[in-house]
Tab-separated table of C-alpha atoms in Angstrom:
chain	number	residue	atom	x	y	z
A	1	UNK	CA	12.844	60.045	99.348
A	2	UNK	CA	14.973	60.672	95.930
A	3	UNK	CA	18.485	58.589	96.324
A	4	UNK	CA	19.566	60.692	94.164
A	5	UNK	CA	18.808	64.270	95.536
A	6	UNK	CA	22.385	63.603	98.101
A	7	UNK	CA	24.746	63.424	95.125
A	8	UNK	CA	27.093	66.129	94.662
A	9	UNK	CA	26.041	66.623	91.048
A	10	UNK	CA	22.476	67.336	91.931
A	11	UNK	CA	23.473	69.744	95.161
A	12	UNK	CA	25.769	71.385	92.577
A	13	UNK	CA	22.990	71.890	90.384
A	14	UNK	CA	20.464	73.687	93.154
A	15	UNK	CA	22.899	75.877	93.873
A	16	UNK	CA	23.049	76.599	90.154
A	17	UNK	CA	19.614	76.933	89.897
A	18	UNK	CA	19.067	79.429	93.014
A	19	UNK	CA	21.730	81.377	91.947
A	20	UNK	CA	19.873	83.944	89.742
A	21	UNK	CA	16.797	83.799	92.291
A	22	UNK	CA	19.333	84.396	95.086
A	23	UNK	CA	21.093	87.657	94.076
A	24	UNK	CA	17.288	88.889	93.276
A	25	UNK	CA	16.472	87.710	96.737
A	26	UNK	CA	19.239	89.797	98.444
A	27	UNK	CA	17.965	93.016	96.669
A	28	UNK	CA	14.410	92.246	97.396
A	29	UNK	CA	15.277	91.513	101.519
A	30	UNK	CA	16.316	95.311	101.548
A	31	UNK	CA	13.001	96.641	99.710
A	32	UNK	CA	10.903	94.559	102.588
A	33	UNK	CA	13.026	95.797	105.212
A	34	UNK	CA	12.371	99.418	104.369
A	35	UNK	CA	8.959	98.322	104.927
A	36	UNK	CA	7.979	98.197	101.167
A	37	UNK	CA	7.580	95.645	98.244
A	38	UNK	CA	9.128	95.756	94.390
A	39	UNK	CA	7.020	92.917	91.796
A	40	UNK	CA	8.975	94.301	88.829
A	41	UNK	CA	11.857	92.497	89.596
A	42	UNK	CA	11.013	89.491	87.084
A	43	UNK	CA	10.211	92.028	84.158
A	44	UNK	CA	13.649	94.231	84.531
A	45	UNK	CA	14.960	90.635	84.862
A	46	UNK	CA	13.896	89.571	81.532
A	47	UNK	CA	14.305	93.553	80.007
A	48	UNK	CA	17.906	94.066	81.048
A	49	UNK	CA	19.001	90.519	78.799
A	50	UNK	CA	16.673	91.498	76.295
A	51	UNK	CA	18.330	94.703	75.805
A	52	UNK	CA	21.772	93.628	76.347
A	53	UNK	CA	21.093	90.929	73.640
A	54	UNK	CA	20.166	93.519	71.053
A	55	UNK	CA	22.669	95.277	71.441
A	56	UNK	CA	25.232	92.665	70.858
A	57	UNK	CA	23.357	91.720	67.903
A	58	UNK	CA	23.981	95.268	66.554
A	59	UNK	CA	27.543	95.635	67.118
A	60	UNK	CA	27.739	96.958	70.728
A	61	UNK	CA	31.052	95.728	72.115
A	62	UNK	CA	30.079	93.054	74.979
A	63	UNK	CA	31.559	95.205	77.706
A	64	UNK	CA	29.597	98.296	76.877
A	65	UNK	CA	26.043	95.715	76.125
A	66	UNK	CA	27.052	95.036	79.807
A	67	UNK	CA	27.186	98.358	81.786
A	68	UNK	CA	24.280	99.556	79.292
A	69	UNK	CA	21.791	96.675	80.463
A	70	UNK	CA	23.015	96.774	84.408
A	71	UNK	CA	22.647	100.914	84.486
A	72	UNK	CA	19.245	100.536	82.680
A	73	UNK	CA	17.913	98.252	85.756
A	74	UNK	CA	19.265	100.463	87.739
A	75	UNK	CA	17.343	103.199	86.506
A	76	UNK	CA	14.029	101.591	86.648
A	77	UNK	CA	14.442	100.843	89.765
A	78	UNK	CA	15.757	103.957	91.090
A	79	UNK	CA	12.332	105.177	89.223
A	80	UNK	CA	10.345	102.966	90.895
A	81	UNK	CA	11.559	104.241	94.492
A	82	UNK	CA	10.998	108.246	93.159
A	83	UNK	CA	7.636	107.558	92.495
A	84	UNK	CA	6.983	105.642	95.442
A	85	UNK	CA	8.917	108.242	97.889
A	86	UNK	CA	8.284	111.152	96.119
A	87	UNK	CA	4.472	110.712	94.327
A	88	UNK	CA	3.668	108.550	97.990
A	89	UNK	CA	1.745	106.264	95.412
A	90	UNK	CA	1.801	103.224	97.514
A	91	UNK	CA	4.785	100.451	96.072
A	92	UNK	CA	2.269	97.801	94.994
A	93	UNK	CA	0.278	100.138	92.559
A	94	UNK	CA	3.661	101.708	91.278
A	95	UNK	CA	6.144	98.393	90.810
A	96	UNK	CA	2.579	96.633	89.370
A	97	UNK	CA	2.341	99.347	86.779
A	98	UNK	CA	6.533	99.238	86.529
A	99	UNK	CA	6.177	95.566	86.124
A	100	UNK	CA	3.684	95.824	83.093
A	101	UNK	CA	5.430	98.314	81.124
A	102	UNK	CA	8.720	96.917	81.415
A	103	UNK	CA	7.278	93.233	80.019
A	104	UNK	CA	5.777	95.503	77.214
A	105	UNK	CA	9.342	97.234	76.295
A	106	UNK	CA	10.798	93.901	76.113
A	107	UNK	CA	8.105	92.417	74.006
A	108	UNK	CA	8.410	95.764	71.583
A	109	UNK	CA	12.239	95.416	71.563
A	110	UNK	CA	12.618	91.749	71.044
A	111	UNK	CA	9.020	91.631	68.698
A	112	UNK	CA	7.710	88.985	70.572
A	113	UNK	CA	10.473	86.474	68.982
A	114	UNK	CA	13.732	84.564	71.059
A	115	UNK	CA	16.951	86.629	70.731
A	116	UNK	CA	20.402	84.347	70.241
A	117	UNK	CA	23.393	85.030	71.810
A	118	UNK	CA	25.672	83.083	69.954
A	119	UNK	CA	29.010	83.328	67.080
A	120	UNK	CA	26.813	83.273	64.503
A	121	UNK	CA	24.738	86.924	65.705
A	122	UNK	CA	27.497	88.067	67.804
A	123	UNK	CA	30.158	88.800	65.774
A	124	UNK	CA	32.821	89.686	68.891
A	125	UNK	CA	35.513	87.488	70.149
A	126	UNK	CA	35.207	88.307	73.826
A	127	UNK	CA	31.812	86.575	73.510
A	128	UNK	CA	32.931	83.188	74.812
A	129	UNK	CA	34.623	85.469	77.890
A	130	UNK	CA	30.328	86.786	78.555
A	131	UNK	CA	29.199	83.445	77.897
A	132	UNK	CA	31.467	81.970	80.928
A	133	UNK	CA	29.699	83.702	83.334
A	134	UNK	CA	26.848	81.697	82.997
A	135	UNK	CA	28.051	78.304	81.604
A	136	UNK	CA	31.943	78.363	83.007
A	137	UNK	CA	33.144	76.499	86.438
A	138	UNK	CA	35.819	77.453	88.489
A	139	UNK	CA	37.134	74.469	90.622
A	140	UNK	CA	33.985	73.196	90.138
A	141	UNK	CA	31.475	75.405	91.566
A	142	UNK	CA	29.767	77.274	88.545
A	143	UNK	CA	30.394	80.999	88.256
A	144	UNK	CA	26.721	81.998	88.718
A	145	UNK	CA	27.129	80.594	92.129
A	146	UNK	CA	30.078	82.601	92.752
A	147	UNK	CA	27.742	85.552	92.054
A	148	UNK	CA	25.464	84.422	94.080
A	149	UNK	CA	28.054	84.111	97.102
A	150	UNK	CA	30.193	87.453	95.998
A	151	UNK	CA	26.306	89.482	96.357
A	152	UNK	CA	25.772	87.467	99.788
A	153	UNK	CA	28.690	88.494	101.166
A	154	UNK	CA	28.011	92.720	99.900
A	155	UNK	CA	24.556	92.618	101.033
A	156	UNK	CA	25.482	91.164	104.491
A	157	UNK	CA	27.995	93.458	104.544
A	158	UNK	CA	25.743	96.593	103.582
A	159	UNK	CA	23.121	95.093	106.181
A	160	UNK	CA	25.294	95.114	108.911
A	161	UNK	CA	28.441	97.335	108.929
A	162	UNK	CA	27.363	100.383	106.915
A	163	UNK	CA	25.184	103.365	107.829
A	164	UNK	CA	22.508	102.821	105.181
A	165	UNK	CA	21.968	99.182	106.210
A	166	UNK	CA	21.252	100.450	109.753
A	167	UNK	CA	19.094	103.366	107.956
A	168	UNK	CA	17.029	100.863	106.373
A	169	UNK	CA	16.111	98.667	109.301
A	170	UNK	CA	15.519	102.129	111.002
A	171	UNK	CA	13.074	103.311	108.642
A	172	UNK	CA	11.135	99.928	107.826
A	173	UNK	CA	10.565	99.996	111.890
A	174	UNK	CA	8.990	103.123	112.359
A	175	UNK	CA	9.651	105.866	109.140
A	176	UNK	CA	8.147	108.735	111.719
A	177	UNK	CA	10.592	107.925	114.125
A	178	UNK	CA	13.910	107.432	111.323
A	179	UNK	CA	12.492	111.275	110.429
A	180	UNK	CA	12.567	112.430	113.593
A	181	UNK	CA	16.363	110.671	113.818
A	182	UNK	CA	17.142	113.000	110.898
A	183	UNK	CA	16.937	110.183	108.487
A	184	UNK	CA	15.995	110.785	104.940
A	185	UNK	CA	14.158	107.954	104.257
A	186	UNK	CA	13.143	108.997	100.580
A	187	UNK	CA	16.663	108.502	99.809
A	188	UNK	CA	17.090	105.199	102.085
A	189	UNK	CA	13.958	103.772	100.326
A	190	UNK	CA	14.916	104.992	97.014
A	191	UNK	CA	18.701	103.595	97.365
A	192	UNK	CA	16.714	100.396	98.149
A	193	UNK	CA	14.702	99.872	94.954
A	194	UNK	CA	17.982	101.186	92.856
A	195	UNK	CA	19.976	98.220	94.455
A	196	UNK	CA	16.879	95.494	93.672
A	197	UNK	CA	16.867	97.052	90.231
A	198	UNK	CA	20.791	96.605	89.405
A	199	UNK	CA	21.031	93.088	91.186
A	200	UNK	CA	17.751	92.257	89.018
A	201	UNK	CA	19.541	93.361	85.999
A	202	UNK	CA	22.854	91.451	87.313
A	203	UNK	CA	20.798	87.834	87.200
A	204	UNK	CA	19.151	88.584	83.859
A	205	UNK	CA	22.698	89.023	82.180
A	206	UNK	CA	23.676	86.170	83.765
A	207	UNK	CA	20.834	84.315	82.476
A	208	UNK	CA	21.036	85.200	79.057
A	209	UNK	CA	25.093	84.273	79.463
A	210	UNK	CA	24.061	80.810	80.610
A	211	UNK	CA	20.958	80.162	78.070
A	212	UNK	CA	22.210	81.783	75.290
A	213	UNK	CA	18.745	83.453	74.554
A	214	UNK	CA	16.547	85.287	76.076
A	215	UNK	CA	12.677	86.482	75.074
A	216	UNK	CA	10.115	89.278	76.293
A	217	UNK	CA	8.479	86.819	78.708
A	218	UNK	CA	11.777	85.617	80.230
A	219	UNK	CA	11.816	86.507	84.274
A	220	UNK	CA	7.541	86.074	84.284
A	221	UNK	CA	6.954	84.851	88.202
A	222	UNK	CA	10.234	86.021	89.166
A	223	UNK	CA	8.978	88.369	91.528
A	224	UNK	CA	6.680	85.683	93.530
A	225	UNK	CA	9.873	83.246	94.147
A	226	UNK	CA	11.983	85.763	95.244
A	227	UNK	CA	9.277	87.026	97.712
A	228	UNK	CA	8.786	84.029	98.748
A	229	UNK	CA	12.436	83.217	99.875
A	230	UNK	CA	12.994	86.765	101.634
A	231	UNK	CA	9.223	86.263	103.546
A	232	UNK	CA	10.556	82.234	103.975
A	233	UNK	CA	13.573	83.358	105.027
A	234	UNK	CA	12.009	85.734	108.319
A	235	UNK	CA	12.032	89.411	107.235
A	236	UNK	CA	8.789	90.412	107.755
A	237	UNK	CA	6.753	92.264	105.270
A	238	UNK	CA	5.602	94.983	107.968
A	239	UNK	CA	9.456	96.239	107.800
A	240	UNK	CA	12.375	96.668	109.936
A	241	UNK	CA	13.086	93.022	110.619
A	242	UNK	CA	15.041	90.589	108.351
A	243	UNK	CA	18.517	88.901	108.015
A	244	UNK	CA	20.324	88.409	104.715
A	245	UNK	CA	21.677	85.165	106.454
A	246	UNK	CA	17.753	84.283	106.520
A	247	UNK	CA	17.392	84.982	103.219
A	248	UNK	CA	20.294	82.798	102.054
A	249	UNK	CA	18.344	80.440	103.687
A	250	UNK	CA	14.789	81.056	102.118
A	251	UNK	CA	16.545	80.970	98.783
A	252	UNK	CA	18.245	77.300	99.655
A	253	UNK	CA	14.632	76.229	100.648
A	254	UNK	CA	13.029	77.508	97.743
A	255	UNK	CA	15.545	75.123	95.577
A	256	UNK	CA	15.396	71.979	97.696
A	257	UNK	CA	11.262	72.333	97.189
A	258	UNK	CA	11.840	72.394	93.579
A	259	UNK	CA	14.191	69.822	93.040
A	260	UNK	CA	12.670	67.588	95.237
A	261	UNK	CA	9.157	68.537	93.064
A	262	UNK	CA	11.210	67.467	90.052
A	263	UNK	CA	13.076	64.549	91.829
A	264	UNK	CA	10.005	62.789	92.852
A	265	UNK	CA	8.203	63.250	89.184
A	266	UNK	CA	5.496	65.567	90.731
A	267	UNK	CA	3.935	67.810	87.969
A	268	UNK	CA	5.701	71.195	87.682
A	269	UNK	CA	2.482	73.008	88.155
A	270	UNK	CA	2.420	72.358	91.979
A	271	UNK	CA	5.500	74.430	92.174
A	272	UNK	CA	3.440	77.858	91.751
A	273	UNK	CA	1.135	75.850	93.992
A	274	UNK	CA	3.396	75.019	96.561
A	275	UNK	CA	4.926	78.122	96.463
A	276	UNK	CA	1.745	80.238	96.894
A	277	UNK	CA	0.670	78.037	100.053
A	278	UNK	CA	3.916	78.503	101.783
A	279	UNK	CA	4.204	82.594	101.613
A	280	UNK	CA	0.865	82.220	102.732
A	281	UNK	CA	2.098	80.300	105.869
A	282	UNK	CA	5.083	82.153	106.009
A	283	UNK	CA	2.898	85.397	106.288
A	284	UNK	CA	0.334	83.960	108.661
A	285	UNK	CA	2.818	82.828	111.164
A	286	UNK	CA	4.977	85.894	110.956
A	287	UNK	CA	1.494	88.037	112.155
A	288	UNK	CA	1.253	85.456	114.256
A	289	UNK	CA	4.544	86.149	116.076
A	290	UNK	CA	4.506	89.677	115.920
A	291	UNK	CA	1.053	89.582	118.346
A	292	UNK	CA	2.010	86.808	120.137
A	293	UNK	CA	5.480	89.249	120.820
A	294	UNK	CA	3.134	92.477	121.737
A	295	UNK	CA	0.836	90.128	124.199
């Protein structure tokens, strides 16, 4: 309906704009999987740039800001999959509560105020080398899509060739029979929401590099997009079934409905709208399957 959704420009710029939500997505696709769910994602999003940001402010080289902010999503999410495997409180209570007192750490680091990245509070010449990452182009395609294609390619890969993808699909199917397989799927699950946590930390660096500033609120409704892609995308939330091709695809989706939303002047608050009415569909018809499969 847009003529100008087809030009290159504006196809360049989806891909731009999925390309955070996208290496989220991938992380995400292995938590449902396992048969579980992570909606902290969007706060150690916003957390892991909030920290790194501080840290450059206060003389951290760039490098070490880096590592710093990726192991520290790490490490909430590799805490959010002991409490879950270990405590057997159920994900949704734990990664709810996770998701809550993350936003608050950001909020008390950042004081509720926007934190620049820029020459003027970064005093560090491999700055414009960090800022790249999220402005820079190489051949044309911008170097957040790169990411996005670079954790495509490792998740598939993880998915499909490697023990602990096949662990993963074998304990979202049926976690009594993976035990029974000697499968330890504490430390599948847990591996799972340690992975979501560092690619959630990944994006949120790579937002901060392409924005130049970041605040305690950034990644808010992070969690419900990338969700929505995975469930879009086929992996059901029951477990055990999913592809990260599918994914790809529920991300691509998710940014066509978007653009378009913009494209054709609708009002940006249909998008949560939009959004919340499709994982419901996407739900509905993936029970729907699943019985029609058993009858």
């Amino acid at each position: 309906m847009s003529p100008y959704f087809f030009n290159l420009e504006n196809l360049i710029n989806i891909l731009r704009q999925i390309s955070l939500l996208g290496i989220i997505a991938m992380g995400m696709c292995l938590v449902i999987v396992c048969g579980e769910i992570d909606l902290s994602v969007g706060s150690i999003y916003g957390a892991s740039a909030i920290l790194t940001a501080v840290m450059m402010m206060n003389g951290f080289p760039i490098w070490l800001a880096f590592v710093l902010g990726i192991a520290v999503g790490t490490l909430f999410g590799l805490i959010n999959g002991i409490l879950i495997t270990y405590t057997k409180i159920p994900a949704l209570i734990v990664t709810l509560g996770m998701m809550n007192v993350v936003r608050g750490i950001s909020l008390i680091i950042s004081s509720g105020r926007v934190v620049n990245i820029s020459p003027r509070t970064v005093d560090d010449p491999t700055l414009p080398i960090f800022l790249f990452l999220g402005q820079g182009k190489i051949a044309g395609i911008p170097v957040m899509c790169l990411f996005f294609i670079a954790t495509a390619i490792g998740a598939y890969f993880l998915y499909n060739r490697t023990l602990l993808g096949f662990r993963m699909k074998a304990v979202g199917g049926s976690a009594r029979a993976a035990r029974a397989s000697g499968i330890n799927s504490n430390v599948v699950k847990t591996a799972a929401f340690a992975i979501v946590g560092f690619l959630s930390a990944l994006a949120g660096l790579l937002n901060i590099a392409f924005l130049g500033s970041v605040q305690g609120t950034t990644g808010q409704g992070m969690e419900l997009n990338a969700i929505a892609a995975v469930i879009i995308g086929g992996t059901s939330l029951a477990g055990g079934q999913g592809t990260i091709i599918g994914t790809v695809i529920g991300v691509l989706i998710m940014g066509v409905l978007n653009n378009g939303i913009i494209l054709l002047g609708i009002s940006p608050f249909w998008q949560m709208t939009i959004v919340g009415a499709v994982i419901i569909l996407a739900v509905a018809l993936d029970i729907w399957t699943r019985k029609s499969g058993r009858s």
